[in-house]
mmCIF file of C-alpha atoms in Angstrom:
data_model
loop_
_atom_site.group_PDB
_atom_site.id
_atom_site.type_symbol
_atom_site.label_atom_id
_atom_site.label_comp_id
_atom_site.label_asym_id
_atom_site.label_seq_id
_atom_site.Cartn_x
_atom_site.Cartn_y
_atom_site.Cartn_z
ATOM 1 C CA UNK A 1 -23.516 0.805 -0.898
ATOM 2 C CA UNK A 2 -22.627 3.741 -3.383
ATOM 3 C CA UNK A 3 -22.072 6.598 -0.951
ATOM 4 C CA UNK A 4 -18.702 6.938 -0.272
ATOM 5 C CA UNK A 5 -18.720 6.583 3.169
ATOM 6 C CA UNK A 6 -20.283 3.093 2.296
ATOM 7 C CA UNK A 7 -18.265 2.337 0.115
ATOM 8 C CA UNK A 8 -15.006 2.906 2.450
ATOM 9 C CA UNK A 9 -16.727 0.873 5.579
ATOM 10 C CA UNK A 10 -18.193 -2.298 3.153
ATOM 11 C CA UNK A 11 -15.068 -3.897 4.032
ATOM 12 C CA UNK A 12 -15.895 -3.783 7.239
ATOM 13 C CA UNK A 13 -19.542 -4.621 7.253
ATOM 14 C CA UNK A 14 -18.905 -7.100 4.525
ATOM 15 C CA UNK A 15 -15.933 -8.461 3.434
ATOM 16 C CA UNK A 16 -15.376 -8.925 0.117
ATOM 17 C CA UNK A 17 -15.358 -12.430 -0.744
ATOM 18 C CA UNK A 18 -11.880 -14.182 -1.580
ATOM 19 C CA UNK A 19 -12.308 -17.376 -3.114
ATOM 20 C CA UNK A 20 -9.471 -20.006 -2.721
ATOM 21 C CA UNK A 21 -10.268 -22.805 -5.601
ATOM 22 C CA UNK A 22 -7.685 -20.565 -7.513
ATOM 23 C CA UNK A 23 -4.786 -21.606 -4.842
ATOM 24 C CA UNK A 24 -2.436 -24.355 -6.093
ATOM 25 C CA UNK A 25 -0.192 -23.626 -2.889
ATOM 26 C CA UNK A 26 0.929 -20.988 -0.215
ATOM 27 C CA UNK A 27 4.217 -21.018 1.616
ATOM 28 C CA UNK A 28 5.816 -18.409 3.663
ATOM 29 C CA UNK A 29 8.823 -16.721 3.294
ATOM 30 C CA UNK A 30 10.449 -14.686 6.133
ATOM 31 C CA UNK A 31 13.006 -11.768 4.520
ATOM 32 C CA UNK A 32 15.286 -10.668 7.343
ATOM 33 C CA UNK A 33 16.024 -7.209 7.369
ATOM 34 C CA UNK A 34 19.661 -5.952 6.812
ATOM 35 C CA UNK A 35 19.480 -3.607 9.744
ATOM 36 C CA UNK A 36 20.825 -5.205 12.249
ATOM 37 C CA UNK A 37 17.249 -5.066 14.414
ATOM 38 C CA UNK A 38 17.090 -8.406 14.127
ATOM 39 C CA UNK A 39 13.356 -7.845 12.512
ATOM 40 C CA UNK A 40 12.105 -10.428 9.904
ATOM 41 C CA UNK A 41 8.761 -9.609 6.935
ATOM 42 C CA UNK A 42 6.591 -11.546 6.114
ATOM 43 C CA UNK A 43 5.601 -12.942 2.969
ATOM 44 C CA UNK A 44 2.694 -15.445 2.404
ATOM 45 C CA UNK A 45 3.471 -17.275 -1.419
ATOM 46 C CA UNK A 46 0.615 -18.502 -3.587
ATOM 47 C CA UNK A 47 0.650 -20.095 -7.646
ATOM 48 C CA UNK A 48 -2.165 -20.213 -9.307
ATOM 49 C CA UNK A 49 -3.945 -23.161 -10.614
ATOM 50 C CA UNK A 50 -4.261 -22.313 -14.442
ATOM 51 C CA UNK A 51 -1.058 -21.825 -16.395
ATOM 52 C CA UNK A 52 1.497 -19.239 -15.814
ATOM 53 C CA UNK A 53 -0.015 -15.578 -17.609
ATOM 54 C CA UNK A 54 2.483 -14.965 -20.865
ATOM 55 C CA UNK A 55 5.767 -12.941 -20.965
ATOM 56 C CA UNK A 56 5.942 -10.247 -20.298
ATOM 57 C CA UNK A 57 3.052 -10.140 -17.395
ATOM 58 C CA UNK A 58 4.764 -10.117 -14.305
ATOM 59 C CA UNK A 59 5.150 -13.560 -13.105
ATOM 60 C CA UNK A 60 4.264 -12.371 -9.586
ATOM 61 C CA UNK A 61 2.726 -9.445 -8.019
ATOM 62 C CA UNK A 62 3.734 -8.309 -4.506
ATOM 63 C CA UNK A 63 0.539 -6.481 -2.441
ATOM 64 C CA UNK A 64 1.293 -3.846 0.099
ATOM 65 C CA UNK A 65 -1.146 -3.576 3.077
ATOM 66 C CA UNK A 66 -2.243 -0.087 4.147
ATOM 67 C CA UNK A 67 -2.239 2.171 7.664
ATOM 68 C CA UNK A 68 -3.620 -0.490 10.403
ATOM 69 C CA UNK A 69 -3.871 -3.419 7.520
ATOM 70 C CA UNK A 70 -1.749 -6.620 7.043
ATOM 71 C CA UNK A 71 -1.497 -9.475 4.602
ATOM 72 C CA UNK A 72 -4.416 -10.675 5.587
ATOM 73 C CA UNK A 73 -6.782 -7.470 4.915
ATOM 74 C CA UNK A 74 -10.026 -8.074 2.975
ATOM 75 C CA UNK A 75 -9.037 -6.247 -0.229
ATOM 76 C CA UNK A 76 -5.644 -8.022 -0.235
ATOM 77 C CA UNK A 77 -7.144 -11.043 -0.009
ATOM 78 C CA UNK A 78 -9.830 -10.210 -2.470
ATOM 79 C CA UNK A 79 -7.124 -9.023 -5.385
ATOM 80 C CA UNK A 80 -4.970 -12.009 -4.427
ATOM 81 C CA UNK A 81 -7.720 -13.909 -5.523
ATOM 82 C CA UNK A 82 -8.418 -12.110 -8.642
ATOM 83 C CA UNK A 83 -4.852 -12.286 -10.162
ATOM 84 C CA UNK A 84 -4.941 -16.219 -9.260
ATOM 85 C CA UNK A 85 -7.100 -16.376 -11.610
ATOM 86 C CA UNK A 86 -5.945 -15.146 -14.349
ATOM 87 C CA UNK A 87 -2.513 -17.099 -13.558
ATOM 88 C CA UNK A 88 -0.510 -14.420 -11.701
ATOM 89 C CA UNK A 89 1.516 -15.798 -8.547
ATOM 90 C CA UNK A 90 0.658 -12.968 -5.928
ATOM 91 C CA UNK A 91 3.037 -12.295 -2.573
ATOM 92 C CA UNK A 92 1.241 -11.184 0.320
ATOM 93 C CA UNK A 93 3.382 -9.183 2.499
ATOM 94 C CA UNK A 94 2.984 -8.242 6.199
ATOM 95 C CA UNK A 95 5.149 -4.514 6.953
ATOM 96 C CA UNK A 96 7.359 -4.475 9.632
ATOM 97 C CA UNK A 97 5.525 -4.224 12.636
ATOM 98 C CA UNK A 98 2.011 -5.443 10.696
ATOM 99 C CA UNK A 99 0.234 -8.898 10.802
ATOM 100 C CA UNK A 100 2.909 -11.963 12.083
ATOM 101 C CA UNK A 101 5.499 -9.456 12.454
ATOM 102 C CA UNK A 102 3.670 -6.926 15.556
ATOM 103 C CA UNK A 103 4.850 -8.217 19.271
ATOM 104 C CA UNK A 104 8.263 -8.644 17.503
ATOM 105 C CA UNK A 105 9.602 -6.229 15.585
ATOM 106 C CA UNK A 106 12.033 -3.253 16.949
ATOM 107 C CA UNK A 107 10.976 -0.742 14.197
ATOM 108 C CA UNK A 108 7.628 -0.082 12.166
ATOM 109 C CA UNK A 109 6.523 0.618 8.817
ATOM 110 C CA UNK A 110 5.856 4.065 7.570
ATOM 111 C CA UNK A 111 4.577 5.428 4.640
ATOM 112 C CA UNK A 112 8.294 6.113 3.254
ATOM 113 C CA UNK A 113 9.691 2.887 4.068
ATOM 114 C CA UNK A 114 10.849 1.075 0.512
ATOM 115 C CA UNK A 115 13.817 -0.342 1.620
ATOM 116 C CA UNK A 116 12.073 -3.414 3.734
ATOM 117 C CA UNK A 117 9.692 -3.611 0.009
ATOM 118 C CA UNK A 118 13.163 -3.318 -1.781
ATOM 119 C CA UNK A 119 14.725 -6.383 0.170
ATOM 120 C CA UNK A 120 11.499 -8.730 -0.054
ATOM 121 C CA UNK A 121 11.692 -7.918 -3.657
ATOM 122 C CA UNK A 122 15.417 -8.888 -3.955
ATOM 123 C CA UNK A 123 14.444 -12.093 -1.506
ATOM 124 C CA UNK A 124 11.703 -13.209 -4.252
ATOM 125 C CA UNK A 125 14.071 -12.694 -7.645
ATOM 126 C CA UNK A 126 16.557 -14.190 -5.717
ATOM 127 C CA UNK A 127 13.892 -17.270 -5.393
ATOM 128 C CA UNK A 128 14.834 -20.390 -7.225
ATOM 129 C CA UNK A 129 11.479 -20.816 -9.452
ATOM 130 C CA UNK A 130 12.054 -17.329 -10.142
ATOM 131 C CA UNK A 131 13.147 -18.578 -13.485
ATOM 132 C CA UNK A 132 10.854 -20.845 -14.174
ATOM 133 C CA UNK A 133 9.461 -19.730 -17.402
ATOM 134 C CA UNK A 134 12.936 -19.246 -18.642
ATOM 135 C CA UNK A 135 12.793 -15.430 -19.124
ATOM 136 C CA UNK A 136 14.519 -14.310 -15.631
ATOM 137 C CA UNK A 137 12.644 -12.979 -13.154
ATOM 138 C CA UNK A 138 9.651 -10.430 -13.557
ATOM 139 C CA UNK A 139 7.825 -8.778 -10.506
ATOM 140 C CA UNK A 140 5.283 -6.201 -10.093
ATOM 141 C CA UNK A 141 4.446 -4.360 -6.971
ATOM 142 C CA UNK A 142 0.375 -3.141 -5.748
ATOM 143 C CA UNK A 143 0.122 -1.144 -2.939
ATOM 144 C CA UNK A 144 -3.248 0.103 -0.858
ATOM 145 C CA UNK A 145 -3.583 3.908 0.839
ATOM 146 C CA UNK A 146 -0.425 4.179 2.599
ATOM 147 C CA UNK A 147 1.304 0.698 1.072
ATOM 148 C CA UNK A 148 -0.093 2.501 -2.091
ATOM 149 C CA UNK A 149 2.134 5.640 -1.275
ATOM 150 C CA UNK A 150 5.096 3.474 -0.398
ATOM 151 C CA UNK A 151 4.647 1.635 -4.337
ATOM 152 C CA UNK A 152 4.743 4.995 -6.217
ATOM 153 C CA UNK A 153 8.198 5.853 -3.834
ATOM 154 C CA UNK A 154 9.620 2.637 -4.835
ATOM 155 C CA UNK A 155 9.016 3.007 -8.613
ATOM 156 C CA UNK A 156 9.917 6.750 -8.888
ATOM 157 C CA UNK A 157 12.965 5.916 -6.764
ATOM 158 C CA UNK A 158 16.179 4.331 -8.641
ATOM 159 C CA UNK A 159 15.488 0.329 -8.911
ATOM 160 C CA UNK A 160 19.078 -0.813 -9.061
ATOM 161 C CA UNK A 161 18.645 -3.926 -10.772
ATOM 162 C CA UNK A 162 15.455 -4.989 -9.815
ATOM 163 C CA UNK A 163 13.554 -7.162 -11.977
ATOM 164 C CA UNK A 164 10.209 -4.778 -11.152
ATOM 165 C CA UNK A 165 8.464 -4.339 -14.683
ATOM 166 C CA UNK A 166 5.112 -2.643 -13.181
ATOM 167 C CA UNK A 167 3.338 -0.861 -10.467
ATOM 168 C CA UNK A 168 -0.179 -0.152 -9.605
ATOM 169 C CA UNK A 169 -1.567 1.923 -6.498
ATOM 170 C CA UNK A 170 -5.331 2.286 -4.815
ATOM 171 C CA UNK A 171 -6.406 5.207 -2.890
ATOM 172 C CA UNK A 172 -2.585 6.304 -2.081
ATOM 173 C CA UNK A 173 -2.326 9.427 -0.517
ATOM 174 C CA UNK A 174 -0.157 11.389 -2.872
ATOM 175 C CA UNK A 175 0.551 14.863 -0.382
ATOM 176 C CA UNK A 176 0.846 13.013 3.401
ATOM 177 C CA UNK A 177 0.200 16.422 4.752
ATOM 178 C CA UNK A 178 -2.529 17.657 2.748
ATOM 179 C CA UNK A 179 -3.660 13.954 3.418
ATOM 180 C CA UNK A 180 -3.254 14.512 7.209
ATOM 181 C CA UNK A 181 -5.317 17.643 7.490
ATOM 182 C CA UNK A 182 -8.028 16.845 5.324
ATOM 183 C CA UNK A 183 -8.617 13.584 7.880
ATOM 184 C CA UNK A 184 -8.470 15.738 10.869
ATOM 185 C CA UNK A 185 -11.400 17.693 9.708
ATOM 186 C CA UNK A 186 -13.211 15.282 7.360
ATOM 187 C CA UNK A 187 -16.396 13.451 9.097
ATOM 188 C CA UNK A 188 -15.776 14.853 12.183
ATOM 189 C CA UNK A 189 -12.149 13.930 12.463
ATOM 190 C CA UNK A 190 -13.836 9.886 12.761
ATOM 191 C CA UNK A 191 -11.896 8.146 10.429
ATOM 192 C CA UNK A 192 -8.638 10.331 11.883
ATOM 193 C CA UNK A 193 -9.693 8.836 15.452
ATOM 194 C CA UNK A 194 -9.992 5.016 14.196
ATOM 195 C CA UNK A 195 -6.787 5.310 12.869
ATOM 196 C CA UNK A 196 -5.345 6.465 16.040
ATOM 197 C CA UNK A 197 -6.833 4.361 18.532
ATOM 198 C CA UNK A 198 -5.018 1.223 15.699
ATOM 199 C CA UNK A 199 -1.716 3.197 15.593
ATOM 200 C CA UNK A 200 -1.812 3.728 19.587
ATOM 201 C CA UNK A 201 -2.753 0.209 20.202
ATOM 202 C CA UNK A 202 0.873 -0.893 17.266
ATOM 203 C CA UNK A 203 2.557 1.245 19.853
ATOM 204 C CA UNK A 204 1.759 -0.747 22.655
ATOM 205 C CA UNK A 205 2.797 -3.657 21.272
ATOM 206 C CA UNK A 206 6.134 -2.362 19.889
ATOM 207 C CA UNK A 207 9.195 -3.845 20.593
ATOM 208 C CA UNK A 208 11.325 -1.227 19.935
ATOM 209 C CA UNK A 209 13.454 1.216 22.093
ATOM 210 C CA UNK A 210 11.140 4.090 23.587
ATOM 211 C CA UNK A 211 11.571 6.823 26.614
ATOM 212 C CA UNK A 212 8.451 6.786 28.739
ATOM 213 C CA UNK A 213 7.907 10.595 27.440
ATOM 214 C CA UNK A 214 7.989 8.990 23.996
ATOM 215 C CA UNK A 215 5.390 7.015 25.222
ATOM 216 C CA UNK A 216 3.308 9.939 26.906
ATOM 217 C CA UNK A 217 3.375 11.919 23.710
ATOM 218 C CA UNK A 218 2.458 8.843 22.250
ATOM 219 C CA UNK A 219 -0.667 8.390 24.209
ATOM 220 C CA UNK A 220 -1.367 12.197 24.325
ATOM 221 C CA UNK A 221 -1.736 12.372 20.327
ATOM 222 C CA UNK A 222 -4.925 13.910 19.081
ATOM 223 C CA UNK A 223 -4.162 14.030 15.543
ATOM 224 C CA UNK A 224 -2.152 11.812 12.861
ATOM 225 C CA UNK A 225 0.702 14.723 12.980
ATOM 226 C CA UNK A 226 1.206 14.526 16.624
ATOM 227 C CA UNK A 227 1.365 11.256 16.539
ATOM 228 C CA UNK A 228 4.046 11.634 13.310
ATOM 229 C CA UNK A 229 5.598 13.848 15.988
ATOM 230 C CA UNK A 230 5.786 11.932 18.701
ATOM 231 C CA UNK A 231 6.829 8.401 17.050
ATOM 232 C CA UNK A 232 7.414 8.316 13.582
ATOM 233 C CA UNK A 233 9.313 11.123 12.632
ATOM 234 C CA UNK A 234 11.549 10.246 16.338
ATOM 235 C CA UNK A 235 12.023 6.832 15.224
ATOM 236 C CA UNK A 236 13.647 7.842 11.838
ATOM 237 C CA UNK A 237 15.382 9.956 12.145
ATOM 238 C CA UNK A 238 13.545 13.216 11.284
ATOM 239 C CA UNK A 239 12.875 16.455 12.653
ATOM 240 C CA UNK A 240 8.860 16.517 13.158
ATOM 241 C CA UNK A 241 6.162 15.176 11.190
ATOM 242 C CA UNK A 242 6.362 17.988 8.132
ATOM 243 C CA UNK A 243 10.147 17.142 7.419
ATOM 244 C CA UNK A 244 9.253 13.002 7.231
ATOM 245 C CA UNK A 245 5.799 13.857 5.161
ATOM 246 C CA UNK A 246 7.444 15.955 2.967
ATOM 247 C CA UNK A 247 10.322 14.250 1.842
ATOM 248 C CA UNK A 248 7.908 10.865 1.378
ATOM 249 C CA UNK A 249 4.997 12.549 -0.265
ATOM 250 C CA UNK A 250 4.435 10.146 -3.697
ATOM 251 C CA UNK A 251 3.587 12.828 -5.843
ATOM 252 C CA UNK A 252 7.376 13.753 -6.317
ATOM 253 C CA UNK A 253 8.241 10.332 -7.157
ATOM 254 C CA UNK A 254 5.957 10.030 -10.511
ATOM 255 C CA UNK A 255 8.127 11.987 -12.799
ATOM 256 C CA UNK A 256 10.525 9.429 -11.949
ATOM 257 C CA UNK A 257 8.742 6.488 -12.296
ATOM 258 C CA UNK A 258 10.478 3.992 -14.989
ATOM 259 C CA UNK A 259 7.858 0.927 -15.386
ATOM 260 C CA UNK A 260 3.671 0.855 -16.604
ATOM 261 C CA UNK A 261 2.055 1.749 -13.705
ATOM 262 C CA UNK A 262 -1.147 2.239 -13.158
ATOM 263 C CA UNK A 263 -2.667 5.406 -10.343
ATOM 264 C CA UNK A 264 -6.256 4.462 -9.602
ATOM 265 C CA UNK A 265 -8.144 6.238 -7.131
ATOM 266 C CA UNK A 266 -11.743 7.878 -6.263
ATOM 267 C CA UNK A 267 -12.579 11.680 -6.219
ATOM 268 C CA UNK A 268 -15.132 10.617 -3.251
ATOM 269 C CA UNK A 269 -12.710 9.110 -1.286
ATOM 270 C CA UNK A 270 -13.503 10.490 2.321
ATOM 271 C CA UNK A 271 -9.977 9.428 3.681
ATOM 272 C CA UNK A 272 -7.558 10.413 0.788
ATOM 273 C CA UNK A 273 -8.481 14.556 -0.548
ATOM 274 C CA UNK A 274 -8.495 14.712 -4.079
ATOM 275 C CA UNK A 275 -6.734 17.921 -4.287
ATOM 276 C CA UNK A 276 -3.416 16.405 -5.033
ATOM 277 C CA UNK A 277 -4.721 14.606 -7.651
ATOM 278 C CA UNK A 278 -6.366 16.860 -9.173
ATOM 279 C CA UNK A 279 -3.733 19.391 -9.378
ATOM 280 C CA UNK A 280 -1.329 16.435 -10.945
ATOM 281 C CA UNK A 281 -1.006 16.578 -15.145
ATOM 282 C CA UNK A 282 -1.688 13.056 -16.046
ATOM 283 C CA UNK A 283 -1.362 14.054 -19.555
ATOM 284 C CA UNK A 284 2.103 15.327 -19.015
ATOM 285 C CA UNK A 285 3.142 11.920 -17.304
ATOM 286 C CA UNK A 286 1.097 9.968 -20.159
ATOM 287 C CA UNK A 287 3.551 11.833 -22.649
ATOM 288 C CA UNK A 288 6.303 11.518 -20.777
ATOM 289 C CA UNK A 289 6.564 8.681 -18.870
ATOM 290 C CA UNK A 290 4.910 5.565 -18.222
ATOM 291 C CA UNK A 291 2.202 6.607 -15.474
ATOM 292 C CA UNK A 292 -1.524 6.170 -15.972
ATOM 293 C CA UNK A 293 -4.085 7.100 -14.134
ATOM 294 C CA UNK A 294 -7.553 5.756 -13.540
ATOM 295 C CA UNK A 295 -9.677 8.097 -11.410
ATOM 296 C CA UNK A 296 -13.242 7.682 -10.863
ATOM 297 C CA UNK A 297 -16.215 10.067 -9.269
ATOM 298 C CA UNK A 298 -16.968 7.498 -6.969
ATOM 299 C CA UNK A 299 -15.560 4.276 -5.127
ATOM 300 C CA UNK A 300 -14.961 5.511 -1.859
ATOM 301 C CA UNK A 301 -11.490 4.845 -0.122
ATOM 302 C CA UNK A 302 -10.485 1.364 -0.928
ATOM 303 C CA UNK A 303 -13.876 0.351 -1.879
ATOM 304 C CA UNK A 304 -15.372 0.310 -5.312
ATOM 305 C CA UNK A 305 -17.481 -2.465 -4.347
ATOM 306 C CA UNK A 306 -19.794 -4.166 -7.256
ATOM 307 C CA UNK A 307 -23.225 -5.313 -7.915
ATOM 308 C CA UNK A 308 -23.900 -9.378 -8.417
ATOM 309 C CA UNK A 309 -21.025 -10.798 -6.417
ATOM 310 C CA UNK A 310 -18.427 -9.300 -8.812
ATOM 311 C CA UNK A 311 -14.620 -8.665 -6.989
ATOM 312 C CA UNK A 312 -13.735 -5.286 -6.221
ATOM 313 C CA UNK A 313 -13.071 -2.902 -9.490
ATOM 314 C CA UNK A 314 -9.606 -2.715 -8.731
ATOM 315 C CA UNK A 315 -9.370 -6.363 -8.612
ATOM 316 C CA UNK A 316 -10.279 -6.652 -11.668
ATOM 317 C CA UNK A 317 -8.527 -3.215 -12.847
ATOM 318 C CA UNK A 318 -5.157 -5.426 -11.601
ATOM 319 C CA UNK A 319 -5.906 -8.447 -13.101
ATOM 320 C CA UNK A 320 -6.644 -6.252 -16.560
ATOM 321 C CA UNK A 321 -3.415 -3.994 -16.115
ATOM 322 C CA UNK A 322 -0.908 -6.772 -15.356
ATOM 323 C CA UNK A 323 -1.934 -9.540 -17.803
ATOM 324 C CA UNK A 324 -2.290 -6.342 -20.507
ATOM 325 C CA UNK A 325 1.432 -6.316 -20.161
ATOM 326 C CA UNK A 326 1.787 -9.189 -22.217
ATOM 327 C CA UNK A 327 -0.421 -7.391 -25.374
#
């Protein structure tokens, strides 16, 4: 399981395991949206069974699902688990258009889309045990590949009085169109394909407003930009796919960012190029700003699997990071 490749598809083959002995309870919130679409998120709520982490660890971290993922993908599940643990409440949250909310919401997610994050986060400070440690409420936000490009937006984007006090990202794509074209030529353009056939099969399910040639080009798409084309950038607004990757490309956003955060990713990763971060200088945001990076040779795209039954490295990366807070 150390080639990358392996590493990426482990998930797959073999789930990581998620144990649940560190649940004291799980509710779920729905957070109507503001839009007037009439679409609801998501939100699966779980405590954990040893005593709240100290001040000023977040008292709850909300996980962000990545392209063709939900709240109930292995490596959510599998850090959910991990920050139980070490007492960290964890939110899992389905996207619009992901998990519960797919036959019936009237717009999807995208990899720009922080104002849905923005109200569940307002929905879960706004929560009455919010305050239960006395100290007001204190949130942090994890996002995965595309949910991990949506976190670094959020955080580098003004928070307006949220009570967000950290961020950490796996395997985000930081350029979406250097992202884009590296997948339509990387292993054959397989990985580009799989994500398709997912995205195509979201379509059909959509309950939104489209034209049937919407729904031709649609179908037609051969590459993650035609299909931006067709349907994303169309549904929001924007002119083609360049215009909508370009103004929610992550990279932009880190000079901005405001809160500890933490950028982990793998130079292997055969979904994510490491160009972008590569030409990035960490050291400049480490003197700067509060961004830190942890970038590996290997790990694969979401993977970074472990020997002996140990939780994913960025499970335990998390747990570290967010209870390190408190130090």
């Amino acid at each position: 399981w150390t080639a990358a490749h392996m590493q990426t598809l482990r998930s797959r083959v073999r789930p990581p395991t998620a144990p649940t002995d560190a649940v004291a309870g799980t509710r779920l919130l729905r957070v109507p949206m503001d839009d007037g679409t009439g679409d609801e998120l998501g939100v699966a709520l779980h405590s954990p069974v040893p005593a709240p982490a100290p001040a000023p660890a977040p008292q709850l971290v909300v996980l962000v699902h990545g392209l063709g993922g939900s709240a109930e993908s292995a490596y959510i599940l599998a850090t959910a688990a991990q920050l139980l643990r070490t007492g960290i409440s964890v939110a899992r949250l389905d996207l619009r258009g992901a998990g519960h909310t797919g036959t019936s919401s009237k717009q999807m997610y995208h990899a720009g889309r922080t104002a849905d994050v923005r109200a569940v986060l307002a929905a879960l400070a706004a929560e009455p045990e919010a305050d239960r440690r006395g100290d007001g409420a204190s949130l942090a936000l994890m996002g995965f590949s595309l949910g991990g490009n949506v976190t670094l937006k959020l955080l580098g984007e003004p928070l307006e009085g949220l009570p967000v006090v950290a961020g950490m990202s796996v395997s985000a794509p930081l350029d979406l169109a250097v992202g884009g074209e590296y997948l339509h030529h990387v292993a054959f353009g397989l990985y580009e394909r799989a994500m398709l056939r997912g995205l195509k099969a979201d379509v059909a399910r959509f309950a939104g407003p489209m034209t049937d040639d919407e729904r031709e080009a649609v179908a037609s798409a051969r590459s993650l930009e035609e299909f931006d084309d067709a349907f994303t950038a169309r549904q929001n607004g924007w002119r083609d796919a360049a215009e909508y990757y370009a103004l929610n490309s992550s990279a932009q956003y880190l000079p901005h960012v405001t809160v500890p955060t933490l950028v982990l990713h793998s130079l292997d990763d055969p979904i994510v190029p490491s160009g972008p971060y590569r030409s990035i200088d960490w050291e400049w945001l480490a003197q700067h700003g509060p961004v830190r990076r942890a970038i590996t040779e290997h790990g694969g795209h979401v993977g970074f699997h472990q020997a002996g039954g140990r939780p994913p490295w960025y499970a335990e990366q998390a747990a570290a990071f967010f209870t390190g807070l408190a130090r």
